[in-house]
Amino acid sequence: MLLFSCPNCGARNETEFHYGGQAHVAYPENPAELSDREWAEYLFYRENTKGLFAERWVHSAGCRKWFNMVRDTVSYEVKAVYRIGELRPENLERIATSNHPGQPQQLAPAQAGPTTALEGA
């Protein structure tokens, strides 16, 4: 069992969460002007990174809010958790090389805060 840290509720069992795909995928500015190929690439083409990868998750059995998580796809280790609309932490490459296998996950602490219109989008 893995523990994921919800930015609103704190550490919870992974079964309370659902994966939402790659994080930070910008919606096209003029979707009506996209060709079929460009639209298909936006909808279906995602990175398949080995190592650190930014993902969207929803706490479906808790607060029901979306958030971002940076996870190592090789070790499944969670490196950072942050709210939708926040920038991805910059020092993740250094954290990834400084951690040793078998160390506990370093989870971001839960903090209550105001919600935004971007959450859940």
Coordinates of N, CA and C in Angstrom, one line a residue:
M1 N 0.8 -1.2 0.0 CA 0.0 0.0 0.0 C 0.9 1.2 0.0
L2 N 0.5 2.2 -0.8 CA 1.2 3.5 -0.8 C 0.4 4.5 -0.1
L3 N 1.0 5.5 0.4 CA 0.3 6.7 1.0 C 0.6 7.9 0.1
F4 N -0.4 8.5 -0.4 CA -0.3 9.7 -1.1 C -0.7 10.9 -0.2
S5 N -0.1 12.0 -0.4 CA -0.4 13.2 0.4 C -1.3 14.1 -0.4
C6 N -2.5 14.3 0.0 CA -3.4 15.2 -0.6 C -3.1 16.6 0.0
P7 N -3.0 17.7 -0.8 CA -2.6 19.0 -0.3 C -3.7 19.5 0.6
N8 N -4.9 19.0 0.6 CA -6.0 19.4 1.5 C -6.2 18.5 2.7
C9 N -6.1 17.2 2.5 CA -6.5 16.3 3.5 C -5.3 15.6 4.2
G10 N -4.1 15.7 3.7 CA -3.0 15.0 4.3 C -2.8 13.6 3.7
A11 N -2.0 12.8 4.3 CA -1.6 11.4 3.8 C -2.8 10.5 3.9
R12 N -3.1 9.8 2.8 CA -4.2 8.9 2.7 C -3.8 7.7 1.9
N13 N -4.5 6.6 2.0 CA -4.3 5.4 1.2 C -4.4 5.7 -0.3
E14 N -3.6 5.1 -1.1 CA -3.6 5.3 -2.6 C -5.0 5.0 -3.2
T15 N -5.7 4.1 -2.6 CA -7.0 3.7 -3.2 C -8.0 4.8 -3.1
E16 N -7.8 5.9 -2.4 CA -8.7 7.0 -2.4 C -8.5 8.0 -3.5
F17 N -7.5 7.7 -4.4 CA -7.1 8.6 -5.4 C -7.3 8.0 -6.8
H18 N -7.5 8.8 -7.8 CA -7.6 8.4 -9.2 C -6.7 9.2 -10.1
Y19 N -6.0 8.5 -11.0 CA -5.0 9.1 -11.9 C -5.7 10.0 -12.9
G20 N -5.2 11.1 -13.3 CA -5.8 12.0 -14.3 C -5.0 12.3 -15.4
G21 N -3.8 11.6 -15.6 CA -3.0 11.9 -16.8 C -1.9 12.9 -16.5
Q22 N -1.2 13.2 -17.5 CA 0.0 14.1 -17.5 C -0.4 15.5 -17.0
A23 N 0.3 16.1 -16.1 CA 0.1 17.5 -15.7 C 0.6 18.5 -16.6
H24 N 0.2 19.7 -16.5 CA 0.7 20.8 -17.3 C 0.5 20.7 -18.8
V25 N -0.6 20.1 -19.2 CA -0.9 20.1 -20.7 C -1.8 21.2 -21.0
A26 N -1.3 22.2 -21.7 CA -2.1 23.4 -21.9 C -3.2 23.2 -23.0
Y27 N -4.4 23.7 -22.7 CA -5.5 23.6 -23.7 C -5.1 24.5 -24.8
P28 N -5.4 24.1 -26.1 CA -5.1 25.0 -27.2 C -5.8 26.3 -27.2
E29 N -5.1 27.4 -27.6 CA -5.7 28.7 -27.6 C -6.9 28.8 -28.5
N30 N -6.8 28.2 -29.7 CA -7.9 28.3 -30.7 C -8.2 26.9 -31.2
P31 N -8.9 26.1 -30.4 CA -9.2 24.7 -30.8 C -9.9 24.5 -32.1
A32 N -10.7 25.5 -32.4 CA -11.5 25.4 -33.7 C -10.6 25.5 -34.9
E33 N -9.4 26.1 -34.7 CA -8.5 26.2 -35.9 C -7.5 25.0 -36.0
L34 N -7.6 24.1 -35.1 CA -6.6 22.9 -35.2 C -7.1 21.9 -36.3
S35 N -6.1 21.4 -36.9 CA -6.4 20.3 -37.9 C -6.8 19.0 -37.1
D36 N -7.3 18.0 -37.7 CA -7.6 16.8 -37.1 C -6.4 16.2 -36.4
R37 N -5.3 16.2 -37.1 CA -4.1 15.7 -36.6 C -3.6 16.4 -35.3
E38 N -3.6 17.8 -35.4 CA -3.2 18.6 -34.2 C -4.2 18.3 -33.0
W39 N -5.5 18.2 -33.3 CA -6.4 17.9 -32.2 C -6.2 16.6 -31.6
A40 N -5.9 15.6 -32.5 CA -5.6 14.2 -32.0 C -4.3 14.2 -31.1
E41 N -3.3 15.0 -31.6 CA -2.1 15.0 -30.8 C -2.3 15.7 -29.4
Y42 N -3.2 16.7 -29.3 CA -3.5 17.3 -28.1 C -4.2 16.3 -27.2
L43 N -5.2 15.6 -27.7 CA -6.0 14.7 -26.9 C -5.3 13.4 -26.5
F44 N -4.5 12.8 -27.3 CA -4.0 11.5 -27.1 C -2.5 11.3 -26.9
Y45 N -1.7 12.3 -27.4 CA -0.3 12.1 -27.3 C 0.3 12.7 -26.0
R46 N 0.9 11.9 -25.2 CA 1.5 12.3 -23.9 C 2.9 11.8 -23.8
E47 N 3.7 12.4 -23.0 CA 5.0 12.0 -22.7 C 5.0 10.6 -22.0
N48 N 6.0 9.8 -22.2 CA 6.1 8.5 -21.5 C 7.5 8.5 -20.9
T49 N 7.6 9.3 -19.9 CA 8.9 9.5 -19.2 C 9.3 8.4 -18.3
K50 N 10.6 8.0 -18.4 CA 11.1 7.1 -17.4 C 11.9 8.0 -16.4
G51 N 11.4 8.0 -15.2 CA 12.0 8.9 -14.2 C 10.9 9.8 -13.6
L52 N 11.3 11.1 -13.3 CA 10.4 12.0 -12.8 C 9.3 12.4 -13.8
F53 N 8.1 12.4 -13.3 CA 7.0 12.7 -14.2 C 5.9 13.4 -13.4
A54 N 5.4 14.6 -14.0 CA 4.3 15.4 -13.3 C 3.0 14.8 -13.8
E55 N 2.1 14.5 -12.8 CA 0.8 13.8 -13.0 C -0.3 14.6 -12.3
R56 N -1.5 14.4 -12.8 CA -2.7 15.0 -12.2 C -3.4 13.9 -11.4
W57 N -3.8 14.1 -10.2 CA -4.5 13.2 -9.5 C -5.7 13.9 -8.8
V58 N -6.8 13.1 -8.5 CA -8.0 13.6 -7.8 C -8.2 12.8 -6.6
H59 N -8.5 13.4 -5.5 CA -8.8 12.7 -4.2 C -10.3 12.4 -4.2
S60 N -10.6 11.4 -5.0 CA -12.0 11.1 -5.3 C -12.8 10.6 -4.1
A61 N -12.1 10.0 -3.1 CA -12.8 9.5 -1.9 C -12.6 10.4 -0.7
G62 N -12.2 11.6 -1.0 CA -11.9 12.6 0.1 C -12.5 13.9 -0.3
C63 N -11.7 14.9 -0.5 CA -12.1 16.3 -0.8 C -12.5 16.5 -2.2
R64 N -12.3 15.5 -3.1 CA -12.6 15.6 -4.5 C -12.0 16.7 -5.3
K65 N -10.8 17.1 -4.8 CA -10.1 18.2 -5.5 C -8.9 17.6 -6.3
W66 N -8.6 18.2 -7.4 CA -7.5 17.8 -8.2 C -6.2 18.5 -7.7
F67 N -5.1 17.8 -7.9 CA -3.8 18.3 -7.5 C -2.7 17.6 -8.4
N68 N -1.5 18.2 -8.4 CA -0.4 17.6 -9.2 C 0.5 16.9 -8.3
M69 N 1.1 15.8 -8.8 CA 2.1 15.0 -8.1 C 3.3 14.7 -9.0
V70 N 4.5 14.9 -8.5 CA 5.7 14.5 -9.3 C 6.1 13.1 -8.7
R71 N 6.1 12.1 -9.6 CA 6.4 10.8 -9.1 C 7.5 10.2 -10.0
D72 N 8.4 9.4 -9.4 CA 9.4 8.7 -10.2 C 8.7 7.4 -10.7
T73 N 8.7 7.3 -12.0 CA 8.0 6.2 -12.7 C 8.7 4.9 -12.6
V74 N 10.0 4.9 -12.2 CA 10.8 3.7 -12.0 C 10.6 3.2 -10.6
S75 N 10.7 4.0 -9.6 CA 10.6 3.5 -8.2 C 9.3 3.7 -7.6
Y76 N 8.4 4.5 -8.2 CA 7.0 4.8 -7.8 C 7.1 5.8 -6.6
E77 N 8.3 6.4 -6.3 CA 8.5 7.3 -5.2 C 7.9 8.6 -5.5
V78 N 7.1 9.2 -4.6 CA 6.5 10.5 -4.7 C 7.5 11.5 -4.3
K79 N 7.8 12.5 -5.2 CA 8.8 13.5 -4.9 C 8.2 14.8 -4.5
A80 N 7.0 15.2 -5.0 CA 6.4 16.4 -4.6 C 4.9 16.3 -4.9
V81 N 4.1 17.1 -4.1 CA 2.7 17.2 -4.3 C 2.4 18.7 -4.2
Y82 N 1.6 19.2 -5.2 CA 1.3 20.6 -5.2 C -0.1 20.9 -5.8
R83 N -0.7 22.0 -5.5 CA -2.0 22.3 -6.0 C -2.0 22.6 -7.5
I84 N -3.2 22.4 -8.1 CA -3.4 22.9 -9.5 C -3.2 24.4 -9.5
G85 N -2.5 24.9 -10.5 CA -2.2 26.3 -10.7 C -0.9 26.7 -10.1
E86 N -0.3 25.9 -9.2 CA 1.0 26.2 -8.7 C 2.1 25.6 -9.7
L87 N 3.2 26.3 -9.7 CA 4.3 25.8 -10.5 C 5.0 24.6 -10.0
R88 N 5.5 23.7 -10.9 CA 6.2 22.5 -10.5 C 7.4 22.9 -9.7
P89 N 7.7 22.3 -8.6 CA 8.9 22.6 -7.8 C 10.2 22.5 -8.7
E90 N 11.1 23.4 -8.5 CA 12.3 23.5 -9.4 C 13.4 22.5 -9.0
N91 N 13.6 22.2 -7.7 CA 14.7 21.4 -7.2 C 14.5 19.9 -7.2
L92 N 13.6 19.4 -8.1 CA 13.3 18.0 -8.1 C 14.5 17.1 -8.6
E93 N 15.2 17.6 -9.5 CA 16.4 16.8 -10.0 C 17.4 16.5 -8.9
R94 N 17.6 17.6 -8.1 CA 18.6 17.4 -7.0 C 18.0 16.4 -6.0
I95 N 16.7 16.5 -5.7 CA 16.1 15.6 -4.7 C 16.2 14.2 -5.2
A96 N 15.9 14.0 -6.5 CA 15.9 12.7 -7.1 C 17.3 12.0 -7.0
T97 N 18.4 12.7 -7.1 CA 19.7 12.1 -7.1 C 20.2 12.0 -5.6
S98 N 19.6 12.8 -4.7 CA 20.1 12.7 -3.3 C 19.4 11.6 -2.5
N99 N 18.2 11.2 -2.9 CA 17.5 10.1 -2.2 C 18.1 8.8 -2.5
H100 N 18.1 7.9 -1.6 CA 18.6 6.5 -1.7 C 17.4 5.6 -1.8
P101 N 17.5 4.5 -2.5 CA 16.4 3.5 -2.5 C 16.1 3.0 -1.1
G102 N 14.9 2.8 -0.8 CA 14.5 2.3 0.5 C 14.2 3.4 1.5
Q103 N 14.5 4.7 1.2 CA 14.2 5.8 2.1 C 12.7 6.0 2.0
P104 N 12.1 6.5 3.1 CA 10.6 6.8 3.1 C 10.3 7.9 2.1
Q105 N 9.1 8.0 1.7 CA 8.7 9.0 0.7 C 8.7 10.4 1.4
Q106 N 9.1 11.4 0.7 CA 9.1 12.7 1.2 C 7.8 13.4 0.6
L107 N 6.8 13.5 1.5 CA 5.5 14.0 1.0 C 5.4 15.5 1.5
A108 N 4.8 16.3 0.6 CA 4.5 17.7 1.0 C 3.4 17.7 2.1
P109 N 3.6 18.6 3.0 CA 2.6 18.7 4.1 C 1.2 19.2 3.6
A110 N 0.2 18.7 4.2 CA -1.2 19.2 3.9 C -1.4 20.6 4.5
Q111 N -1.9 21.5 3.7 CA -2.2 22.8 4.1 C -3.6 23.2 3.6
A112 N -4.4 23.7 4.4 CA -5.7 24.2 4.0 C -5.5 25.5 3.3
G113 N -6.3 25.8 2.3 CA -6.2 27.1 1.6 C -7.4 27.3 0.7
P114 N -7.5 28.5 0.2 CA -8.7 28.8 -0.7 C -8.7 28.0 -1.9
T115 N -9.8 27.7 -2.4 CA -9.9 27.0 -3.7 C -9.9 28.0 -4.8
T116 N -9.6 27.5 -6.0 CA -9.6 28.4 -7.2 C -10.5 27.7 -8.3
A117 N -10.8 28.5 -9.3 CA -11.6 28.0 -10.4 C -10.9 27.0 -11.2
L118 N -9.6 26.9 -11.1 CA -8.8 26.0 -11.9 C -8.9 24.5 -11.3
E119 N -9.2 24.4 -10.0 CA -9.2 23.1 -9.4 C -10.3 22.3 -10.0
G120 N -10.0 21.1 -10.3 CA -11.0 20.2 -10.8 C -11.2 20.3 -12.3
A121 N -10.5 21.3 -12.9 CA -10.7 21.5 -14.4 C -9.9 20.5 -15.1

